[in-house]
């Protein structure tokens, strides 16, 4: 079941990333985050009430709160990066967040093996190549690379935190609900500040554009929630390394969707760099 849940995580995260990246090209990124997470809160709230998840509340929920604070920053950074740079490059670099659980292990006294050291070197080489020389094809802006790496760190932190937030299925629903409520609070505050500073909360077409995008926003929010849930279940039911390796394949889904839907074409060095970064991610997790 670990493999099944982890592969489901890859599929859900990959599609959520693709959908979020597309939406951010026509709707402000903060609005995408807040609206999609509001929909997720409503659905998760109903599930918690129906399953009696409130009875599972304990000190572990602070991990969910922490994940909820980090999550919006990571999502906003990633969606902006996807809007700036080709998804086929940005998404694999985002998967480098798997290095965070490795770092947590180091703090707790674990020592990396040969594969993990190799993964670090390969991943760094991939990052450099993915931002390669500006010859032909789709350029990757420096800002997109920085935003992607920031998002990767945030995603890795969320993975580590949410896996510690609960040990039961009903408790997991409650943890995800608390996480998303925190997401909305943090994202909503950021949106308010942005508007106060002259930023736009709505796209050029106004509220009608957001209303028309509600099905896509709902899919992005719910797919991301479901991915967090399936990853936590995969990590609890089997070896975390197996779960992490399989879950980290989600950039392949995003890249294939971008290639199939958007017909993205990458320079050879960029495509190679993206692939090498993904290999580095797998080595880090497998080590």
Tab-separated table of N, CA and C in Angstrom, residues 5 28 33 37 56 74 89 102-103 114 126 158 164 203 228 232 240 262 280:
chain	number	residue	atom	x	y	z
A	5	UNK	N	-0.037	4.509	-2.360
A	5	UNK	CA	-0.296	5.847	-1.828
A	5	UNK	C	0.740	6.853	-2.322
A	28	UNK	N	-4.204	36.441	-10.076
A	28	UNK	CA	-3.112	36.698	-9.134
A	28	UNK	C	-2.802	35.483	-8.267
A	33	UNK	N	-4.054	30.899	-4.350
A	33	UNK	CA	-3.766	30.188	-3.098
A	33	UNK	C	-4.940	30.286	-2.133
A	37	UNK	N	-7.555	27.176	-1.264
A	37	UNK	CA	-7.476	26.652	0.090
A	37	UNK	C	-8.780	26.843	0.860
A	56	UNK	N	-9.586	13.618	17.949
A	56	UNK	CA	-8.176	13.254	17.798
A	56	UNK	C	-7.233	14.422	18.085
A	74	UNK	N	5.379	28.573	0.259
A	74	UNK	CA	5.893	27.645	-0.748
A	74	UNK	C	5.005	27.633	-1.989
A	89	UNK	N	11.018	22.705	-16.468
A	89	UNK	CA	12.232	22.948	-15.704
A	89	UNK	C	11.900	23.252	-14.246
A	102	UNK	N	15.833	14.853	4.694
A	102	UNK	CA	17.192	14.351	4.885
A	102	UNK	C	17.925	15.213	5.922
A	103	UNK	N	17.752	16.530	5.824
A	103	UNK	CA	18.370	17.435	6.784
A	103	UNK	C	17.852	17.230	8.192
A	114	UNK	N	26.406	7.063	0.862
A	114	UNK	CA	27.061	7.424	-0.392
A	114	UNK	C	26.046	7.965	-1.398
A	126	UNK	N	22.304	19.807	-11.537
A	126	UNK	CA	21.058	19.951	-12.280
A	126	UNK	C	20.486	21.348	-12.182
A	158	UNK	N	6.948	21.087	4.737
A	158	UNK	CA	5.557	20.658	4.908
A	158	UNK	C	5.472	19.133	4.954
A	164	UNK	N	4.192	14.211	10.804
A	164	UNK	CA	4.266	14.107	12.259
A	164	UNK	C	2.985	14.584	12.934
A	203	UNK	N	-8.166	39.495	-11.314
A	203	UNK	CA	-7.564	39.661	-12.647
A	203	UNK	C	-8.258	40.784	-13.409
A	228	UNK	N	-1.168	15.581	0.198
A	228	UNK	CA	-0.601	15.606	1.544
A	228	UNK	C	-1.075	14.410	2.356
A	232	UNK	N	1.260	11.244	3.760
A	232	UNK	CA	1.332	10.914	5.186
A	232	UNK	C	1.004	9.441	5.411
A	240	UNK	N	9.893	5.233	4.911
A	240	UNK	CA	9.782	6.618	4.454
A	240	UNK	C	10.594	6.836	3.179
A	262	UNK	N	0.638	22.440	-23.232
A	262	UNK	CA	1.206	23.728	-23.606
A	262	UNK	C	2.234	23.632	-24.735
A	280	UNK	N	18.997	13.553	-8.969
A	280	UNK	CA	19.563	13.904	-7.677
A	280	UNK	C	18.552	13.789	-6.554
